[in-house]
Coordinates of C-alpha atoms and ligand atoms in Angstrom, one line a residue:
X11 CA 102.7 -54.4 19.7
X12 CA 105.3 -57.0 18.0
X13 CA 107.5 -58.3 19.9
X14 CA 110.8 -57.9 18.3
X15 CA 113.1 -61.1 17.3
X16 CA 116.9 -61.0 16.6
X17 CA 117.8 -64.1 14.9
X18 CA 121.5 -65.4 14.1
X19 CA 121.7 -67.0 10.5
X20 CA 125.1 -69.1 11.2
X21 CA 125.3 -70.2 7.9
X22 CA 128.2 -72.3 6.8
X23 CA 130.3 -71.8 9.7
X24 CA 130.9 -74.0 13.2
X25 CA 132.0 -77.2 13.5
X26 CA 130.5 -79.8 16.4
X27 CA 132.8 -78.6 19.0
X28 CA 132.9 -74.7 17.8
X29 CA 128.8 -74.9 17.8
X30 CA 129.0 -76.0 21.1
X31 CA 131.2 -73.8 22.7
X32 CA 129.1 -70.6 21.0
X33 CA 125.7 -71.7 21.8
X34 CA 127.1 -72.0 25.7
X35 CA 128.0 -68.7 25.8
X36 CA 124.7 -67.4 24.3
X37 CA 123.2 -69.6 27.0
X38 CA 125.5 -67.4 30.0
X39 CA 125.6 -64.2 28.3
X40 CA 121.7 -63.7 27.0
X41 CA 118.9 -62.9 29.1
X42 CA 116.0 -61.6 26.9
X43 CA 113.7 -60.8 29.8
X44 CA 111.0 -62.4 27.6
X45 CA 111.4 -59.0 25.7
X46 CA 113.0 -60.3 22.5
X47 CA 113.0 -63.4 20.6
X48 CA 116.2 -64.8 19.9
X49 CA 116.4 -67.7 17.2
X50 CA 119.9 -69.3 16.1
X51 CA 120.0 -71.0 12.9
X52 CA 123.0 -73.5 12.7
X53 CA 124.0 -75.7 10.3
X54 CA 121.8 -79.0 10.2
X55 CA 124.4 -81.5 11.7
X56 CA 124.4 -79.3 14.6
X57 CA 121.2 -78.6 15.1
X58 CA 120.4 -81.5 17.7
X59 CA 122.6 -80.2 19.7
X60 CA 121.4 -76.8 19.7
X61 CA 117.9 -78.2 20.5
X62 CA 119.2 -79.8 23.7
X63 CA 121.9 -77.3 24.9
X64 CA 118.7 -74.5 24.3
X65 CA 116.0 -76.6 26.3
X66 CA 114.2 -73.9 28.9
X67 CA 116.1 -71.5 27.6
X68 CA 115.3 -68.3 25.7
X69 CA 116.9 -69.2 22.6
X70 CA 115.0 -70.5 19.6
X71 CA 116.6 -73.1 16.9
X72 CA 115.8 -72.5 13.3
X73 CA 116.9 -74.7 10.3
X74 CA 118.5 -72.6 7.6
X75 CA 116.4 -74.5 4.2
X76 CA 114.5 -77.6 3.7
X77 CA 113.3 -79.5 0.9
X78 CA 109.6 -79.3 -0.1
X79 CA 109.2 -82.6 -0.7
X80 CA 108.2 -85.1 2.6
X81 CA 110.6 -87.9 1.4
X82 CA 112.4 -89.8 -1.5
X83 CA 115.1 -89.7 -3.5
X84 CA 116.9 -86.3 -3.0
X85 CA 120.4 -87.0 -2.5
X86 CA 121.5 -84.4 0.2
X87 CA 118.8 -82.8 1.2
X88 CA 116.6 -82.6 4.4
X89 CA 113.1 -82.5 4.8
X90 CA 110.4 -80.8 7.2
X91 CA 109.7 -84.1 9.1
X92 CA 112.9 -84.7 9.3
X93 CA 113.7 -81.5 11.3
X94 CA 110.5 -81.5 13.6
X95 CA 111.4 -85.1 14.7
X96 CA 114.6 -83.0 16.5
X97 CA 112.4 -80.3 17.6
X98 CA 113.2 -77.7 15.1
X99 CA 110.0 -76.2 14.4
X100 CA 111.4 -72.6 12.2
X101 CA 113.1 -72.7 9.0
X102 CA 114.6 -69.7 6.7
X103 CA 113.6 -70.0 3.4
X104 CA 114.9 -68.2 0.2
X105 CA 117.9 -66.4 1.7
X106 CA 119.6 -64.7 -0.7
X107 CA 122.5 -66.9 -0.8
X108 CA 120.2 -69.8 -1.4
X109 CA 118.7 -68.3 -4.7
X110 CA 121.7 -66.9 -5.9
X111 CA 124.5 -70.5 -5.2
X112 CA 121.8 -73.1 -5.3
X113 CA 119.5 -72.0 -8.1
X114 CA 116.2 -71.5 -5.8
X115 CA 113.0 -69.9 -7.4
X116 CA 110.4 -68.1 -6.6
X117 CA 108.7 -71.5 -8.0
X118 CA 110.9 -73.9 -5.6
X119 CA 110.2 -71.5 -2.6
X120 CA 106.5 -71.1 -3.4
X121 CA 106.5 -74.9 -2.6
X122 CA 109.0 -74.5 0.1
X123 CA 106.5 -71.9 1.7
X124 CA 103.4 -73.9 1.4
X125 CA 105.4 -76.9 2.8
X126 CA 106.5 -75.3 5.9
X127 CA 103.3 -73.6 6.3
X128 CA 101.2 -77.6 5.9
X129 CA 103.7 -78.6 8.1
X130 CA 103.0 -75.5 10.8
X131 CA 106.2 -74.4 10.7
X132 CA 107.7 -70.7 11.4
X133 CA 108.6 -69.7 8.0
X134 CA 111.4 -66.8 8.2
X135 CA 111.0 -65.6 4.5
X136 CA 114.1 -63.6 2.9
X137 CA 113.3 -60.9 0.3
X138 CA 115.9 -58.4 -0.9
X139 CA 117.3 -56.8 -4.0
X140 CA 120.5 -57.1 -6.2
X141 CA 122.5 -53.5 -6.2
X142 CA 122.0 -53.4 -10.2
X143 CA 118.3 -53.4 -8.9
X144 CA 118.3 -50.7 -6.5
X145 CA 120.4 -48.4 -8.7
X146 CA 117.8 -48.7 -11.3
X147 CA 115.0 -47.9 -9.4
X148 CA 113.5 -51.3 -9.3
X149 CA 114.0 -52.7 -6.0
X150 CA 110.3 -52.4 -4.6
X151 CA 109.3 -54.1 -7.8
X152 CA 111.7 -57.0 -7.0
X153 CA 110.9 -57.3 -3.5
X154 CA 107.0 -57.5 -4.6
X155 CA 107.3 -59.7 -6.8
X156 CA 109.1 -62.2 -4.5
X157 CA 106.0 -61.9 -2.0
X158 CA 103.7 -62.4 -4.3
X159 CA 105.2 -65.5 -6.5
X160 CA 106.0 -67.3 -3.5
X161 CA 103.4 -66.3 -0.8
X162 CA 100.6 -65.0 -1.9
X163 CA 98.7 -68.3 -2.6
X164 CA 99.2 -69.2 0.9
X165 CA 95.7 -68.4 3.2
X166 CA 95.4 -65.8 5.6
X167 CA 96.4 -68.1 8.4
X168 CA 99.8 -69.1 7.4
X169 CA 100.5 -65.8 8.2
X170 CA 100.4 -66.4 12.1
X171 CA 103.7 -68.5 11.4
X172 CA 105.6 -66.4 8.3
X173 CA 108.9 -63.9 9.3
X174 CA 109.6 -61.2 6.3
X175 CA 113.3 -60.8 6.1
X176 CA 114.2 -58.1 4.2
X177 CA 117.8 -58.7 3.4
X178 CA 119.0 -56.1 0.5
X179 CA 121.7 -58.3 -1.3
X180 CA 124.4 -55.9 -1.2
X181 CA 124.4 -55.3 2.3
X182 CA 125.2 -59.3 2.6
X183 CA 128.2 -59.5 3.9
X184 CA 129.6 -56.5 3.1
X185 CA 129.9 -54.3 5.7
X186 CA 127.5 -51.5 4.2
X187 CA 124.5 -51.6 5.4
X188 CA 120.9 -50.0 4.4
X189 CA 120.5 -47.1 6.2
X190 CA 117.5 -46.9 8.7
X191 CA 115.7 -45.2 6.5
X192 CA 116.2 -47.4 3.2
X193 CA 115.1 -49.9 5.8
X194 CA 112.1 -48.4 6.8
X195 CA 110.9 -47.2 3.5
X196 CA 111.3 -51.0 2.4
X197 CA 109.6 -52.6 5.4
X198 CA 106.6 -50.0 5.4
X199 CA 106.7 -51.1 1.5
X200 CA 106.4 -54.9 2.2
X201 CA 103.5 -54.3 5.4
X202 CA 101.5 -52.1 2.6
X203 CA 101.9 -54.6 -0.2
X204 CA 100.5 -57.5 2.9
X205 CA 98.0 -55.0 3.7
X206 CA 96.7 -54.5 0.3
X207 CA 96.7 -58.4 -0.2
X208 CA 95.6 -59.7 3.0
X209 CA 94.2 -56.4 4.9
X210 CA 95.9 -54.1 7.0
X211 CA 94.6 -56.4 10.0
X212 CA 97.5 -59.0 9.6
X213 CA 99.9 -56.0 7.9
X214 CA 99.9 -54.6 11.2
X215 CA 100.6 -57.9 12.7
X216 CA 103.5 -60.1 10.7
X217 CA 107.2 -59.3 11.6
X218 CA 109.7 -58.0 9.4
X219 CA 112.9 -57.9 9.9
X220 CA 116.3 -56.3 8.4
X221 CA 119.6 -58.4 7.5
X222 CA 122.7 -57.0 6.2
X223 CA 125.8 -56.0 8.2
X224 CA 123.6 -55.6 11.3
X225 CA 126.3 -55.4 14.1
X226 CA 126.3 -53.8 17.4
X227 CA 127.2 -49.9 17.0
X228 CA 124.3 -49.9 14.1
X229 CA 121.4 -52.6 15.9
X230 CA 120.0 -49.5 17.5
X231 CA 119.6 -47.5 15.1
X232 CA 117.8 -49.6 12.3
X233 CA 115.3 -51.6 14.8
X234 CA 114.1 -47.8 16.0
X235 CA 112.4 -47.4 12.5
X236 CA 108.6 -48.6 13.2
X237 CA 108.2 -51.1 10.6
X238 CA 111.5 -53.0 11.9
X239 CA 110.9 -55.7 14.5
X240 CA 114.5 -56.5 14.7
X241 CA 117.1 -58.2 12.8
X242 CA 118.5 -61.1 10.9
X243 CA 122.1 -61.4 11.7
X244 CA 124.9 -63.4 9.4
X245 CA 129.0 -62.2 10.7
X246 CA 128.0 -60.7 14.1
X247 CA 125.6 -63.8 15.2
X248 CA 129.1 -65.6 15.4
X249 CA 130.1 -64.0 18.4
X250 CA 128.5 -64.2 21.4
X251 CA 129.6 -60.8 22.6
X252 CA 128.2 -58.9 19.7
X253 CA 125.5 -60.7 19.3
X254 CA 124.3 -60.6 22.8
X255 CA 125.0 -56.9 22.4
X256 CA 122.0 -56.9 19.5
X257 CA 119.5 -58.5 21.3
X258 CA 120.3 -55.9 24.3
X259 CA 119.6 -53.0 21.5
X260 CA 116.7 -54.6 20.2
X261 CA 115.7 -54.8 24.4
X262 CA 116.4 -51.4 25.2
X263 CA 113.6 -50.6 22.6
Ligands
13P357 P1 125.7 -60.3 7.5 O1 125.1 -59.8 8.8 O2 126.9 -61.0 7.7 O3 125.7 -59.2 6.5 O4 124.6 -61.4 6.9 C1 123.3 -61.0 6.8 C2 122.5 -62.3 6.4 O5 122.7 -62.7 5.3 C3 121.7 -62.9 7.4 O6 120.9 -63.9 6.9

């Protein structure tokens, strides 16, 4: 049985003070009953914070990138060390965003990948097609080809420590979202294309989740499909109320 995780992906948004203020509200208003896993991924200046305020609490911290490199001259960038030495031990790699503002690779997240995976860190992997993709037909081929350049030279074991996020690009943001059935038929894609690589065995076993206009009134719907073991969450992880109300869909499950 996986245990289903709903994790918020803050991106660019939240200053100190606003940071604050939401992660105390996730702290009164969540209670996963130790039958979800909530992560929170806020922007790195505020991520000491949310490592205290989240102490023996229910709520995870993940970093939303790192560098692959330990150290050295890489002006603006943050490195794996850097973010265990605060206690943040999950990072999302290859978001969407990421590849298509700051020029990441399959190649530069390959090395990413193998970074966070030497350094034992939770790895919460985004995959996902363009819409020019999808309409022509070519959106498992994307997807598989992002798992294999960038994961497939990792061992078996890494595996124990990788999230799939399956985040189709054009349901970023925009308010449309895949429906549960473009999810699951995606998802049970990406678990057979593990399970021909690395046996069904650990198929059976690694999470994937859906991102993409997940919000309350459709959280229920999409994390029923059986290859979905919950969500990654942009707009709605924002607010506490709605995204309390996710994890409380992904409970009732
Ligand atoms: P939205 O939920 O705002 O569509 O964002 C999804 C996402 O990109 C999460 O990483």
């Amino acid at each position: 049985m996986r245990k289903k995780i709903v994790a918020g992906n803050w991106k660019m948004n939240k200053t100190l003070p606003e940071a604050e203020q939401l992660i105390k509200e996730l702290l009164n208003k969540i209670n996963t009953e130790q039958k979800v896993e909530v992560i929170i991924a806020p922007a790195f200046v505020n991520l000491p914070l949310a490592v205290e305020l989240t102490q023996n609490s229910d709520i995870e911290v993940a970093a939303q990138n790192m560098h692959f490199e330990d150290a050295g001259a890489y002006t603006g960038e943050v490195s794996a060390d850097m973010l265990k030495a605060i206690g943040v031990e999950q990072v999302i790699l290859g978001h969407s965003e990421r590849r298509a503002y700051f020029n990441e690779t399959d190649e530069v997240l390959k090395k990413k990948a193998h970074k966070a995976y030497e350094k034992s860190m939770t790895n919460i992997f985004c995959v996902g097609e363009q819409l020019d993709d999808r309409k022509a037909g070519k959106h498992f081929d994307v997807v598989k080809s992002q798992l294999q350049k960038a994961l497939f030279d990792l061992p078996l074991q890494a595996y124990k420590k990788i999230i799939i996020a399956y985040e189709p690009v054009w349901a970023i943001g925009t308010g449309e979202t895949a429906t549960p059935e473009q999810a699951q038929e995606m998802h049970a894609f990406i678990r057979e294309t593990l399970a021909k690589k690395y046996g069904q065995d650990l198929a059976n076993n690694v999470r994937i989740l859906y991102g993409g206009s997940v919000k309350p009134g459709n959280a229920a719907d999409i994390f029923s499909q059986p290859d979905v073991d919950g969500g990654l969450i942009g707009g709605a992880s924002l607010k506490a109320g709605d995204f309390d109300a996710i994890v409380e869909a992904a409970k009732k499950l």
